[in-house]
PDB file of C-alpha atoms in Angstrom:
ATOM      1  CA  MET L   1       0.320  -0.583  -0.067  1.00 39.00           C
ATOM      2  CA  SER L   2       1.296   3.532  -0.305  1.00 38.00           C
ATOM      3  CA  THR L   3      -0.526   7.201   0.416  1.00 34.00           C
ATOM      4  CA  ASP L   4      -1.905   9.047  -2.779  1.00 42.00           C
ATOM      5  CA  GLN L   5      -1.217  13.399  -2.385  1.00 36.00           C
ATOM      6  CA  ASN L   6      -4.444  13.691  -0.207  1.00 37.00           C
ATOM      7  CA  GLY L   7      -3.238  10.977   2.052  1.00 35.00           C
ATOM      8  CA  LYS L   8      -5.396   8.018   1.054  1.00 37.00           C
ATOM      9  CA  THR L   9      -4.122   5.012   1.089  1.00 35.00           C
ATOM     10  CA  THR L  10      -3.978   2.914  -2.373  1.00 44.00           C
ATOM     11  CA  ARG L  11      -2.842  -0.404  -3.636  1.00 53.00           C
ATOM     12  CA  GLY L  12      -2.257  -0.724  -7.057  1.00 49.00           C
ATOM     13  CA  THR L  13       0.207   2.328  -7.086  1.00 43.00           C
ATOM     14  CA  GLY L  14       3.827   1.093  -4.732  1.00 44.00           C
ATOM     15  CA  ASN L  15       5.545  -2.083  -3.615  1.00 47.00           C
ATOM     16  CA  ALA L  16       4.005  -3.130  -0.750  1.00 66.00           C
ATOM     17  CA  GLY L  17       0.464  -4.553  -1.779  1.00 82.00           C
ATOM     18  CA  PRO L  18      -0.304  -6.315  -5.055  1.00 93.00           C
ATOM     19  CA  SER L  19      -1.470  -4.072  -8.481  1.00 96.00           C
ATOM     20  CA  PHE L  20      -5.311  -4.001 -10.110  1.00 98.00           C
ATOM     21  CA  ALA L  21      -5.941  -4.255 -13.587  1.00 98.00           C
ATOM     22  CA  VAL L  22      -9.716  -3.799 -14.323  1.00 98.00           C
ATOM     23  CA  ALA L  23     -11.359  -4.975 -18.173  1.00 98.00           C
ATOM     24  CA  PHE L  24     -14.909  -3.501 -18.029  1.00 98.00           C
ATOM     25  CA  GLY L  25     -17.169  -6.176 -20.450  1.00 97.00           C
ATOM     26  CA  GLY L  26     -19.461  -5.113 -23.126  1.00 95.00           C
ATOM     27  CA  GLY L  27     -22.946  -5.639 -24.114  1.00 92.00           C
ATOM     28  CA  GLY L  28     -24.888  -2.339 -23.733  1.00 92.00           C
ATOM     29  CA  ALA L  29     -26.965  -0.760 -21.314  1.00 94.00           C
ATOM     30  CA  ARG L  30     -25.992  -3.450 -18.507  1.00 95.00           C
ATOM     31  CA  GLY L  31     -22.661  -2.070 -18.292  1.00 96.00           C
ATOM     32  CA  LEU L  32     -23.918   1.043 -16.294  1.00 97.00           C
ATOM     33  CA  ALA L  33     -23.067  -1.473 -13.667  1.00 98.00           C
ATOM     34  CA  HIS L  34     -19.461  -0.779 -14.081  1.00 98.00           C
ATOM     35  CA  ILE L  35     -20.051   2.190 -12.181  1.00 98.00           C
ATOM     36  CA  HIS L  36     -20.276   0.758  -9.253  1.00 98.00           C
ATOM     37  CA  VAL L  37     -16.854  -1.328  -9.817  1.00 98.00           C
ATOM     38  CA  ILE L  38     -15.093   1.795  -9.927  1.00 98.00           C
ATOM     39  CA  GLU L  39     -17.021   3.739  -6.497  1.00 98.00           C
ATOM     40  CA  ALA L  40     -15.995   0.315  -5.227  1.00 98.00           C
ATOM     41  CA  LEU L  41     -12.499   0.929  -5.926  1.00 98.00           C
ATOM     42  CA  ASP L  42     -12.332   4.576  -5.186  1.00 98.00           C
ATOM     43  CA  GLU L  43     -13.773   3.331  -1.354  1.00 97.00           C
ATOM     44  CA  LEU L  44     -10.649   0.772  -1.705  1.00 96.00           C
ATOM     45  CA  GLY L  45      -7.977   3.255  -2.210  1.00 96.00           C
ATOM     46  CA  ILE L  46      -6.913   1.405  -5.167  1.00 96.00           C
ATOM     47  CA  ARG L  47      -5.957   2.854  -8.496  1.00 97.00           C
ATOM     48  CA  PRO L  48      -5.810   0.673 -11.661  1.00 98.00           C
ATOM     49  CA  ALA L  49      -2.507  -0.009 -12.683  1.00 98.00           C
ATOM     50  CA  ALA L  50      -4.048  -0.362 -16.362  1.00 98.00           C
ATOM     51  CA  ILE L  51      -7.127  -0.672 -18.329  1.00 98.00           C
ATOM     52  CA  SER L  52      -9.514  -2.947 -20.590  1.00 98.00           C
ATOM     53  CA  GLY L  53     -12.274  -1.998 -21.997  1.00 98.00           C
ATOM     54  CA  SER L  54     -15.058  -3.295 -25.202  1.00 97.00           C
ATOM     55  CA  SER L  55     -17.822  -1.139 -25.746  1.00 95.00           C
ATOM     56  CA  ILE L  56     -20.111  -0.204 -23.459  1.00 96.00           C
ATOM     57  CA  GLY L  57     -16.661  -0.693 -21.088  1.00 97.00           C
ATOM     58  CA  ALA L  58     -14.275   1.349 -23.250  1.00 98.00           C
ATOM     59  CA  ILE L  59     -16.057   4.296 -22.517  1.00 97.00           C
ATOM     60  CA  ILE L  60     -16.764   4.262 -19.089  1.00 98.00           C
ATOM     61  CA  GLY L  61     -12.843   2.628 -18.996  1.00 98.00           C
ATOM     62  CA  ALA L  62     -12.338   5.660 -20.290  1.00 98.00           C
ATOM     63  CA  GLY L  63     -14.263   7.950 -17.801  1.00 98.00           C
ATOM     64  CA  MET L  64     -12.045   6.296 -14.648  1.00 98.00           C
ATOM     65  CA  ALA L  65      -8.389   5.721 -17.570  1.00 98.00           C
ATOM     66  CA  ALA L  66      -8.741  10.061 -17.197  1.00 98.00           C
ATOM     67  CA  GLY L  67      -8.572  10.274 -13.608  1.00 98.00           C
ATOM     68  CA  MET L  68     -13.102  10.403 -13.239  1.00 98.00           C
ATOM     69  CA  ARG L  69     -14.228   9.635  -9.348  1.00 98.00           C
ATOM     70  CA  GLY L  70     -17.077   6.351  -9.595  1.00 98.00           C
ATOM     71  CA  THR L  71     -19.804   9.393  -8.209  1.00 98.00           C
ATOM     72  CA  GLU L  72     -18.628  11.745 -10.623  1.00 98.00           C
ATOM     73  CA  ILE L  73     -19.227   9.864 -13.665  1.00 98.00           C
ATOM     74  CA  HIS L  74     -22.325   8.343 -11.849  1.00 98.00           C
ATOM     75  CA  ALA L  75     -23.451  11.390 -11.259  1.00 97.00           C
ATOM     76  CA  TYR L  76     -23.224  12.995 -15.313  1.00 97.00           C
ATOM     77  CA  ALA L  77     -24.219   9.132 -17.016  1.00 96.00           C
ATOM     78  CA  LYS L  78     -27.548  10.030 -13.942  1.00 95.00           C
ATOM     79  CA  THR L  79     -27.409  13.798 -15.455  1.00 94.00           C
ATOM     80  CA  VAL L  80     -27.409  12.518 -19.284  1.00 93.00           C
ATOM     81  CA  LEU L  81     -29.833   9.719 -18.733  1.00 93.00           C
ATOM     82  CA  ALA L  82     -32.247  11.892 -16.990  1.00 84.00           C
ATOM     83  CA  SER L  83     -34.789  12.092 -19.722  1.00 87.00           C
ATOM     84  CA  ARG L  84     -35.809  10.811 -23.053  1.00 89.00           C
ATOM     85  CA  ALA L  85     -35.791  14.152 -24.347  1.00 88.00           C
ATOM     86  CA  GLU L  86     -32.544  15.035 -22.900  1.00 85.00           C
ATOM     87  CA  VAL L  87     -31.018  11.735 -24.781  1.00 84.00           C
ATOM     88  CA  ALA L  88     -32.838  13.112 -27.915  1.00 83.00           C
ATOM     89  CA  THR L  89     -31.199  15.850 -27.562  1.00 81.00           C
ATOM     90  CA  ARG L  90     -27.532  14.761 -27.948  1.00 79.00           C
ATOM     91  CA  ILE L  91     -28.637  12.631 -30.669  1.00 79.00           C
ATOM     92  CA  TRP L  92     -30.356  15.436 -32.687  1.00 74.00           C
ATOM     93  CA  ARG L  93     -27.064  17.375 -31.888  1.00 72.00           C
ATOM     94  CA  ALA L  94     -25.029  14.153 -33.983  1.00 70.00           C
ATOM     95  CA  ARG L  95     -27.189  14.530 -36.578  1.00 65.00           C
ATOM     96  CA  PRO L  96     -25.168  15.641 -39.690  1.00 57.00           C
ATOM     97  CA  ALA L  97     -24.866  18.952 -40.787  1.00 52.00           C
ATOM     98  CA  ARG L  98     -24.937  17.994 -43.940  1.00 49.00           C
ATOM     99  CA  LEU L  99     -26.894  15.824 -46.695  1.00 42.00           C
ATOM    100  CA  SER L 100     -23.205  14.439 -48.569  1.00 45.00           C
ATOM    101  CA  GLU L 101     -22.107  13.852 -44.597  1.00 48.00           C
ATOM    102  CA  MET L 102     -25.319  12.303 -44.759  1.00 44.00           C
ATOM    103  CA  MET L 103     -24.516  10.150 -47.881  1.00 43.00           C
ATOM    104  CA  GLU L 104     -21.060   9.692 -47.302  1.00 50.00           C
ATOM    105  CA  GLY L 105     -20.364   5.562 -48.141  1.00 48.00           C
ATOM    106  CA  GLY L 106     -24.519   5.251 -48.956  1.00 46.00           C
ATOM    107  CA  ALA L 107     -27.526   5.976 -47.392  1.00 43.00           C
ATOM    108  CA  ARG L 108     -27.583   3.904 -44.264  1.00 47.00           C
ATOM    109  CA  LEU L 109     -31.010   3.659 -43.175  1.00 40.00           C
ATOM    110  CA  GLY L 110     -31.433   3.844 -39.949  1.00 46.00           C
ATOM    111  CA  GLN L 111     -27.669   4.119 -38.550  1.00 66.00           C
ATOM    112  CA  PHE L 112     -25.533   6.521 -36.721  1.00 83.00           C
ATOM    113  CA  SER L 113     -22.363   7.532 -37.282  1.00 88.00           C
ATOM    114  CA  ALA L 114     -20.372   6.330 -33.891  1.00 90.00           C
ATOM    115  CA  GLU L 115     -17.683   8.798 -34.050  1.00 92.00           C
ATOM    116  CA  ARG L 116     -20.680  11.903 -33.718  1.00 90.00           C
ATOM    117  CA  ILE L 117     -22.776   9.670 -30.673  1.00 91.00           C
ATOM    118  CA  VAL L 118     -19.687   8.988 -28.649  1.00 90.00           C
ATOM    119  CA  LYS L 119     -18.457  13.156 -29.539  1.00 90.00           C
ATOM    120  CA  ALA L 120     -22.149  14.359 -27.962  1.00 89.00           C
ATOM    121  CA  PHE L 121     -22.358  12.305 -25.379  1.00 92.00           C
ATOM    122  CA  LEU L 122     -18.495  11.834 -24.101  1.00 94.00           C
ATOM    123  CA  PRO L 123     -18.498  14.349 -20.608  1.00 95.00           C
ATOM    124  CA  ALA L 124     -15.562  16.838 -20.919  1.00 95.00           C
ATOM    125  CA  GLN L 125     -13.317  15.150 -18.867  1.00 97.00           C
ATOM    126  CA  ILE L 126     -11.729  12.471 -21.320  1.00 97.00           C
ATOM    127  CA  PRO L 127      -9.279  13.673 -23.470  1.00 97.00           C
ATOM    128  CA  ASP L 128      -8.757  13.635 -26.521  1.00 97.00           C
ATOM    129  CA  THR L 129      -5.551  10.829 -26.689  1.00 98.00           C
ATOM    130  CA  PHE L 130      -4.782   8.067 -24.679  1.00 98.00           C
ATOM    131  CA  GLU L 131      -1.455  10.138 -23.815  1.00 98.00           C
ATOM    132  CA  GLU L 132      -3.100  12.416 -22.095  1.00 98.00           C
ATOM    133  CA  LEU L 133      -4.925   9.364 -19.858  1.00 98.00           C
ATOM    134  CA  SER L 134      -4.806   9.374 -16.453  1.00 98.00           C
ATOM    135  CA  ILE L 135      -4.155   5.227 -16.323  1.00 98.00           C
ATOM    136  CA  PRO L 136      -3.155   3.403 -19.422  1.00 98.00           C
ATOM    137  CA  LEU L 137      -5.929   2.284 -21.261  1.00 98.00           C
ATOM    138  CA  ARG L 138      -6.925  -0.321 -23.989  1.00 98.00           C
ATOM    139  CA  ILE L 139      -9.382  -0.708 -25.909  1.00 98.00           C
ATOM    140  CA  THR L 140     -10.875  -3.703 -28.439  1.00 98.00           C
ATOM    141  CA  ALA L 141     -13.126  -2.809 -31.174  1.00 97.00           C
ATOM    142  CA  THR L 142     -13.317  -5.568 -34.179  1.00 97.00           C
ATOM    143  CA  ASP L 143     -11.322  -5.321 -37.566  1.00 97.00           C
ATOM    144  CA  TYR L 144     -14.494  -6.315 -40.160  1.00 96.00           C
ATOM    145  CA  TYR L 145     -11.815  -7.612 -43.207  1.00 97.00           C
ATOM    146  CA  GLY L 146      -9.510  -8.500 -41.113  1.00 97.00           C
ATOM    147  CA  HIS L 147     -10.993 -11.268 -39.324  1.00 96.00           C
ATOM    148  CA  ARG L 148      -9.420 -10.268 -36.203  1.00 96.00           C
ATOM    149  CA  LEU L 149      -9.928  -8.583 -32.469  1.00 97.00           C
ATOM    150  CA  ALA L 150      -7.967  -5.195 -32.707  1.00 98.00           C
ATOM    151  CA  VAL L 151      -7.002  -3.419 -29.509  1.00 98.00           C
ATOM    152  CA  PHE L 152      -5.422   0.878 -29.001  1.00 98.00           C
ATOM    153  CA  ASP L 153      -3.948   1.884 -26.860  1.00 98.00           C
ATOM    154  CA  SER L 154      -3.054   5.030 -28.496  1.00 98.00           C
ATOM    155  CA  GLY L 155      -3.868   8.325 -30.479  1.00 98.00           C
ATOM    156  CA  ASP L 156      -7.286   8.997 -30.886  1.00 98.00           C
ATOM    157  CA  LEU L 157      -9.272   8.027 -28.542  1.00 98.00           C
ATOM    158  CA  HIS L 158     -12.513   8.741 -29.323  1.00 97.00           C
ATOM    159  CA  SER L 159     -12.508   7.204 -32.711  1.00 97.00           C
ATOM    160  CA  ALA L 160     -11.400   4.039 -30.132  1.00 98.00           C
ATOM    161  CA  ILE L 161     -13.847   4.528 -28.100  1.00 98.00           C
ATOM    162  CA  ALA L 162     -16.527   4.802 -30.592  1.00 97.00           C
ATOM    163  CA  ALA L 163     -15.214   1.931 -33.186  1.00 97.00           C
ATOM    164  CA  SER L 164     -14.797  -0.291 -30.356  1.00 97.00           C
ATOM    165  CA  ALA L 165     -19.280   0.997 -29.286  1.00 94.00           C
ATOM    166  CA  ALA L 166     -20.518   0.428 -33.365  1.00 94.00           C
ATOM    167  CA  LEU L 167     -23.032  -2.057 -32.415  1.00 90.00           C
ATOM    168  CA  PRO L 168     -23.940  -3.501 -36.076  1.00 87.00           C
ATOM    169  CA  SER L 169     -27.385  -2.412 -37.402  1.00 79.00           C
ATOM    170  CA  ILE L 170     -26.919   0.223 -34.981  1.00 86.00           C
ATOM    171  CA  PHE L 171     -24.093   2.644 -35.522  1.00 90.00           C
ATOM    172  CA  ARG L 172     -22.150   2.446 -39.328  1.00 91.00           C
ATOM    173  CA  PRO L 173     -18.240   1.254 -39.225  1.00 94.00           C
ATOM    174  CA  VAL L 174     -15.877   3.727 -38.173  1.00 96.00           C
ATOM    175  CA  VAL L 175     -12.348   3.388 -40.604  1.00 96.00           C
ATOM    176  CA  ARG L 176      -8.792   4.545 -38.550  1.00 96.00           C
ATOM    177  CA  GLY L 177      -5.659   2.670 -40.090  1.00 94.00           C
ATOM    178  CA  GLY L 178      -6.964   1.186 -42.635  1.00 95.00           C
ATOM    179  CA  MET L 179      -9.399  -0.611 -40.793  1.00 97.00           C
ATOM    180  CA  THR L 180     -13.568  -1.279 -40.952  1.00 97.00           C
ATOM    181  CA  LEU L 181     -14.250  -2.198 -37.224  1.00 97.00           C
ATOM    182  CA  ILE L 182     -16.828  -2.222 -35.815  1.00 96.00           C
ATOM    183  CA  ASP L 183     -18.010  -3.685 -31.810  1.00 95.00           C
ATOM    184  CA  GLY L 184     -15.386  -4.818 -29.735  1.00 94.00           C
ATOM    185  CA  GLY L 185     -17.184  -7.647 -28.062  1.00 92.00           C
ATOM    186  CA  ILE L 186     -17.667  -9.519 -31.482  1.00 93.00           C
ATOM    187  CA  TYR L 187     -14.149 -10.744 -30.715  1.00 93.00           C
ATOM    188  CA  ASN L 188     -13.794 -10.212 -27.092  1.00 95.00           C
ATOM    189  CA  PRO L 189     -16.833  -9.511 -24.844  1.00 95.00           C
ATOM    190  CA  VAL L 190     -14.441  -9.131 -21.559  1.00 97.00           C
ATOM    191  CA  PRO L 191     -11.080  -8.020 -22.361  1.00 97.00           C
ATOM    192  CA  PHE L 192      -9.562  -9.706 -19.183  1.00 97.00           C
ATOM    193  CA  ASP L 193      -6.104 -10.935 -21.832  1.00 96.00           C
ATOM    194  CA  ILE L 194      -5.091  -8.251 -23.329  1.00 97.00           C
ATOM    195  CA  LEU L 195      -4.153  -6.895 -19.891  1.00 98.00           C
ATOM    196  CA  GLU L 196      -1.731  -9.810 -18.662  1.00 95.00           C
ATOM    197  CA  GLY L 197       1.341  -8.966 -16.466  1.00 95.00           C
ATOM    198  CA  THR L 198       0.511  -5.140 -16.613  1.00 97.00           C
ATOM    199  CA  ALA L 199      -0.899  -5.640 -12.699  1.00 97.00           C
ATOM    200  CA  ASP L 200      -0.649  -8.670  -9.794  1.00 96.00           C
ATOM    201  CA  ILE L 201      -4.584  -9.125  -9.315  1.00 97.00           C
ATOM    202  CA  LEU L 202      -7.016  -8.676 -12.220  1.00 98.00           C
ATOM    203  CA  ILE L 203      -9.861  -7.964 -11.675  1.00 98.00           C
ATOM    204  CA  ALA L 204     -12.649  -9.002 -15.004  1.00 98.00           C
ATOM    205  CA  VAL L 205     -16.532  -7.046 -15.635  1.00 98.00           C
ATOM    206  CA  ASP L 206     -18.816  -9.849 -17.630  1.00 95.00           C
ATOM    207  CA  VAL L 207     -21.780  -7.152 -17.898  1.00 95.00           C
ATOM    208  CA  VAL L 208     -23.194  -9.651 -21.268  1.00 92.00           C
ATOM    209  CA  GLY L 209     -25.997 -11.159 -19.324  1.00 84.00           C
ATOM    210  CA  VAL L 210     -27.728 -13.863 -21.640  1.00 78.00           C
ATOM    211  CA  PRO L 211     -31.792 -13.393 -22.974  1.00 74.00           C
ATOM    212  CA  THR L 212     -34.155 -13.843 -19.707  1.00 74.00           C
ATOM    213  CA  ILE L 213     -37.369 -11.464 -20.516  1.00 68.00           C
ATOM    214  CA  ARG L 214     -40.508 -13.602 -21.741  1.00 69.00           C
ATOM    215  CA  SER L 215     -43.480 -12.259 -23.135  1.00 69.00           C
ATOM    216  CA  PRO L 216     -46.615 -14.495 -24.933  1.00 75.00           C
ATOM    217  CA  LYS L 217     -45.529 -13.344 -28.834  1.00 75.00           C
ATOM    218  CA  ALA L 218     -42.308 -14.351 -30.663  1.00 76.00           C
ATOM    219  CA  PRO L 219     -39.417 -12.258 -29.970  1.00 73.00           C
ATOM    220  CA  THR L 220     -38.984  -9.820 -32.122  1.00 76.00           C
ATOM    221  CA  THR L 221     -36.064  -9.088 -35.137  1.00 75.00           C
ATOM    222  CA  VAL L 222     -34.333  -6.940 -32.619  1.00 72.00           C
ATOM    223  CA  GLU L 223     -34.396  -9.326 -30.086  1.00 75.00           C
ATOM    224  CA  MET L 224     -33.584 -11.788 -31.728  1.00 77.00           C
ATOM    225  CA  MET L 225     -30.385 -10.292 -33.330  1.00 76.00           C
ATOM    226  CA  PHE L 226     -29.237  -8.931 -29.955  1.00 77.00           C
ATOM    227  CA  GLY L 227     -30.038 -12.417 -28.084  1.00 76.00           C
ATOM    228  CA  ALA L 228     -28.596 -14.142 -30.791  1.00 81.00           C
ATOM    229  CA  THR L 229     -25.308 -12.045 -29.489  1.00 84.00           C
ATOM    230  CA  GLN L 230     -25.280 -12.360 -26.736  1.00 79.00           C
ATOM    231  CA  LEU L 231     -24.942 -16.364 -26.539  1.00 83.00           C
ATOM    232  CA  MET L 232     -22.257 -15.448 -29.073  1.00 87.00           C
ATOM    233  CA  MET L 233     -20.665 -13.582 -26.671  1.00 87.00           C
ATOM    234  CA  GLN L 234     -21.598 -15.779 -23.628  1.00 88.00           C
ATOM    235  CA  SER L 235     -19.548 -18.806 -25.432  1.00 90.00           C
ATOM    236  CA  ILE L 236     -16.879 -16.782 -26.029  1.00 91.00           C
ATOM    237  CA  ILE L 237     -16.202 -15.661 -22.638  1.00 91.00           C
ATOM    238  CA  ALA L 238     -17.141 -19.355 -21.616  1.00 91.00           C
ATOM    239  CA  MET L 239     -13.951 -20.911 -23.874  1.00 92.00           C
ATOM    240  CA  LYS L 240     -11.638 -17.746 -22.455  1.00 93.00           C
ATOM    241  CA  LEU L 241     -11.851 -18.847 -18.949  1.00 94.00           C
ATOM    242  CA  GLU L 242     -11.232 -21.766 -20.223  1.00 93.00           C
ATOM    243  CA  LYS L 243      -7.919 -21.357 -20.760  1.00 93.00           C
ATOM    244  CA  LYS L 244      -7.792 -19.009 -18.137  1.00 92.00           C
ATOM    245  CA  LYS L 245      -9.610 -17.316 -15.348  1.00 95.00           C
ATOM    246  CA  PRO L 246      -9.306 -13.974 -13.982  1.00 97.00           C
ATOM    247  CA  ASP L 247      -8.679 -13.533 -10.219  1.00 96.00           C
ATOM    248  CA  ILE L 248     -11.799 -11.473  -9.561  1.00 97.00           C
ATOM    249  CA  LEU L 249     -15.315 -12.325 -12.020  1.00 97.00           C
ATOM    250  CA  LEU L 250     -18.009 -10.586 -11.504  1.00 97.00           C
ATOM    251  CA  ARG L 251     -21.285 -11.133 -12.630  1.00 96.00           C
ATOM    252  CA  PRO L 252     -23.914  -8.542 -11.800  1.00 95.00           C
ATOM    253  CA  SER L 253     -27.781  -9.037 -12.092  1.00 92.00           C
ATOM    254  CA  ILE L 254     -28.492  -7.500 -15.864  1.00 90.00           C
ATOM    255  CA  SER L 255     -30.096  -9.913 -17.588  1.00 86.00           C
ATOM    256  CA  GLY L 256     -33.350  -8.605 -17.215  1.00 88.00           C
ATOM    257  CA  PHE L 257     -32.488  -5.190 -18.739  1.00 91.00           C
ATOM    258  CA  ARG L 258     -32.196  -4.871 -22.395  1.00 88.00           C
ATOM    259  CA  VAL L 259     -29.446  -3.446 -24.132  1.00 87.00           C
ATOM    260  CA  LEU L 260     -30.881  -0.335 -24.675  1.00 88.00           C
ATOM    261  CA  ASP L 261     -32.535  -0.018 -22.203  1.00 92.00           C
ATOM    262  CA  PHE L 262     -30.620   3.439 -20.709  1.00 93.00           C
ATOM    263  CA  LEU L 263     -33.472   4.934 -19.302  1.00 94.00           C
ATOM    264  CA  LYS L 264     -33.552   2.185 -16.936  1.00 95.00           C
ATOM    265  CA  MET L 265     -29.938   3.866 -15.657  1.00 96.00           C
ATOM    266  CA  ASP L 266     -31.499   3.733 -11.457  1.00 96.00           C
ATOM    267  CA  SER L 267     -33.588   0.123 -12.670  1.00 96.00           C
ATOM    268  CA  ILE L 268     -29.922  -0.957 -13.429  1.00 96.00           C
ATOM    269  CA  MET L 269     -27.829   0.631 -10.888  1.00 97.00           C
ATOM    270  CA  GLU L 270     -30.517  -0.519  -7.877  1.00 97.00           C
ATOM    271  CA  GLU L 271     -31.084  -3.974  -9.388  1.00 96.00           C
ATOM    272  CA  THR L 272     -26.683  -3.886  -9.287  1.00 97.00           C
ATOM    273  CA  ALA L 273     -25.967  -2.385  -6.171  1.00 97.00           C
ATOM    274  CA  THR L 274     -24.778  -5.697  -4.694  1.00 97.00           C
ATOM    275  CA  ILE L 275     -22.136  -6.122  -7.070  1.00 97.00           C
ATOM    276  CA  LYS L 276     -20.096  -3.588  -4.752  1.00 97.00           C
ATOM    277  CA  ASP L 277     -20.096  -5.348  -1.682  1.00 97.00           C
ATOM    278  CA  GLU L 278     -19.305  -8.038  -3.812  1.00 98.00           C
ATOM    279  CA  LEU L 279     -16.176  -6.880  -5.348  1.00 98.00           C
ATOM    280  CA  LYS L 280     -14.777  -5.419  -1.470  1.00 97.00           C
ATOM    281  CA  ARG L 281     -14.670  -9.014   0.182  1.00 97.00           C
ATOM    282  CA  ALA L 282     -13.411 -10.052  -2.874  1.00 97.00           C
ATOM    283  CA  VAL L 283     -10.135  -7.751  -2.804  1.00 97.00           C
ATOM    284  CA  GLU L 284     -10.147  -7.389   0.558  1.00 94.00           C
ATOM    285  CA  ALA L 285      -9.687 -11.825   0.632  1.00 94.00           C
ATOM    286  CA  ILE L 286      -6.943 -11.829  -1.843  1.00 92.00           C
ATOM    287  CA  VAL L 287      -5.043  -8.770   0.012  1.00 91.00           C
ATOM    288  CA  LYS L 288      -4.395 -11.198   2.510  1.00 89.00           C
ATOM    289  CA  ARG L 289      -3.471 -13.618   1.064  1.00 87.00           C
ATOM    290  CA  TYR L 290      -0.558 -11.463  -0.408  1.00 84.00           C
ATOM    291  CA  ALA L 291      -0.274  -9.834   3.565  1.00 80.00           C
ATOM    292  CA  ALA L 292       0.671 -12.816   4.722  1.00 72.00           C
TER     293      ALA L 292
END
């Protein structure tokens, strides 16, 4: 353990105790539960040595890497998602300024520019580049034509976040470095493996969930698409866990929420609040083992 400039006890930044790295997974609105994890780490005095994120995990991970506390991220998200009108206003601001921009690459009805949406919703504390972050951050995206995982840790931060969150059918792909990029969760839903070797203790947070909302009617086409994606991602996570497991794996209770349920933030936060104590107990148990 060590002490920061404010006199607060911290772990993970000195040589006296174990260091920590955190991987925030993808899952749309379900990823709001990541905020509880950051708040718990703040309360424990833990500043991660490294962070990784996929999709919504890239967005919230960037906030933490920029130096925002969990309470700040919580308050900002609550303000942004306070009402349907606020969300609609920000989406309206993200519209193309000219018809030529709208038609760039061909007309794609129903698809938004992930880069414009990211710019409209990100807090001002998140800088333009990775190099300006206070904690090293790795963001995943899927290289569509390269058939591989793309990992970004330098250069333009906003385009990397946009690429990681570019959910197919909702957002247009992001072009960067000659690659056509889509949602990072397609290849790596919980990117804990890309943090291997960065810290003593690796924490991974899985908010993918599985389809559970039942109704007398058959699922809609959109519900089937999102549900099938969840099942695919869970199979990827299961295969990764067979090879190597993180030291702490958190799976908050989020399966009752859909990927676009951002306006249900209060319910999501209430339903997943127990994850804070779960993480604290797990961390304290590990720290004791290191101190023994």
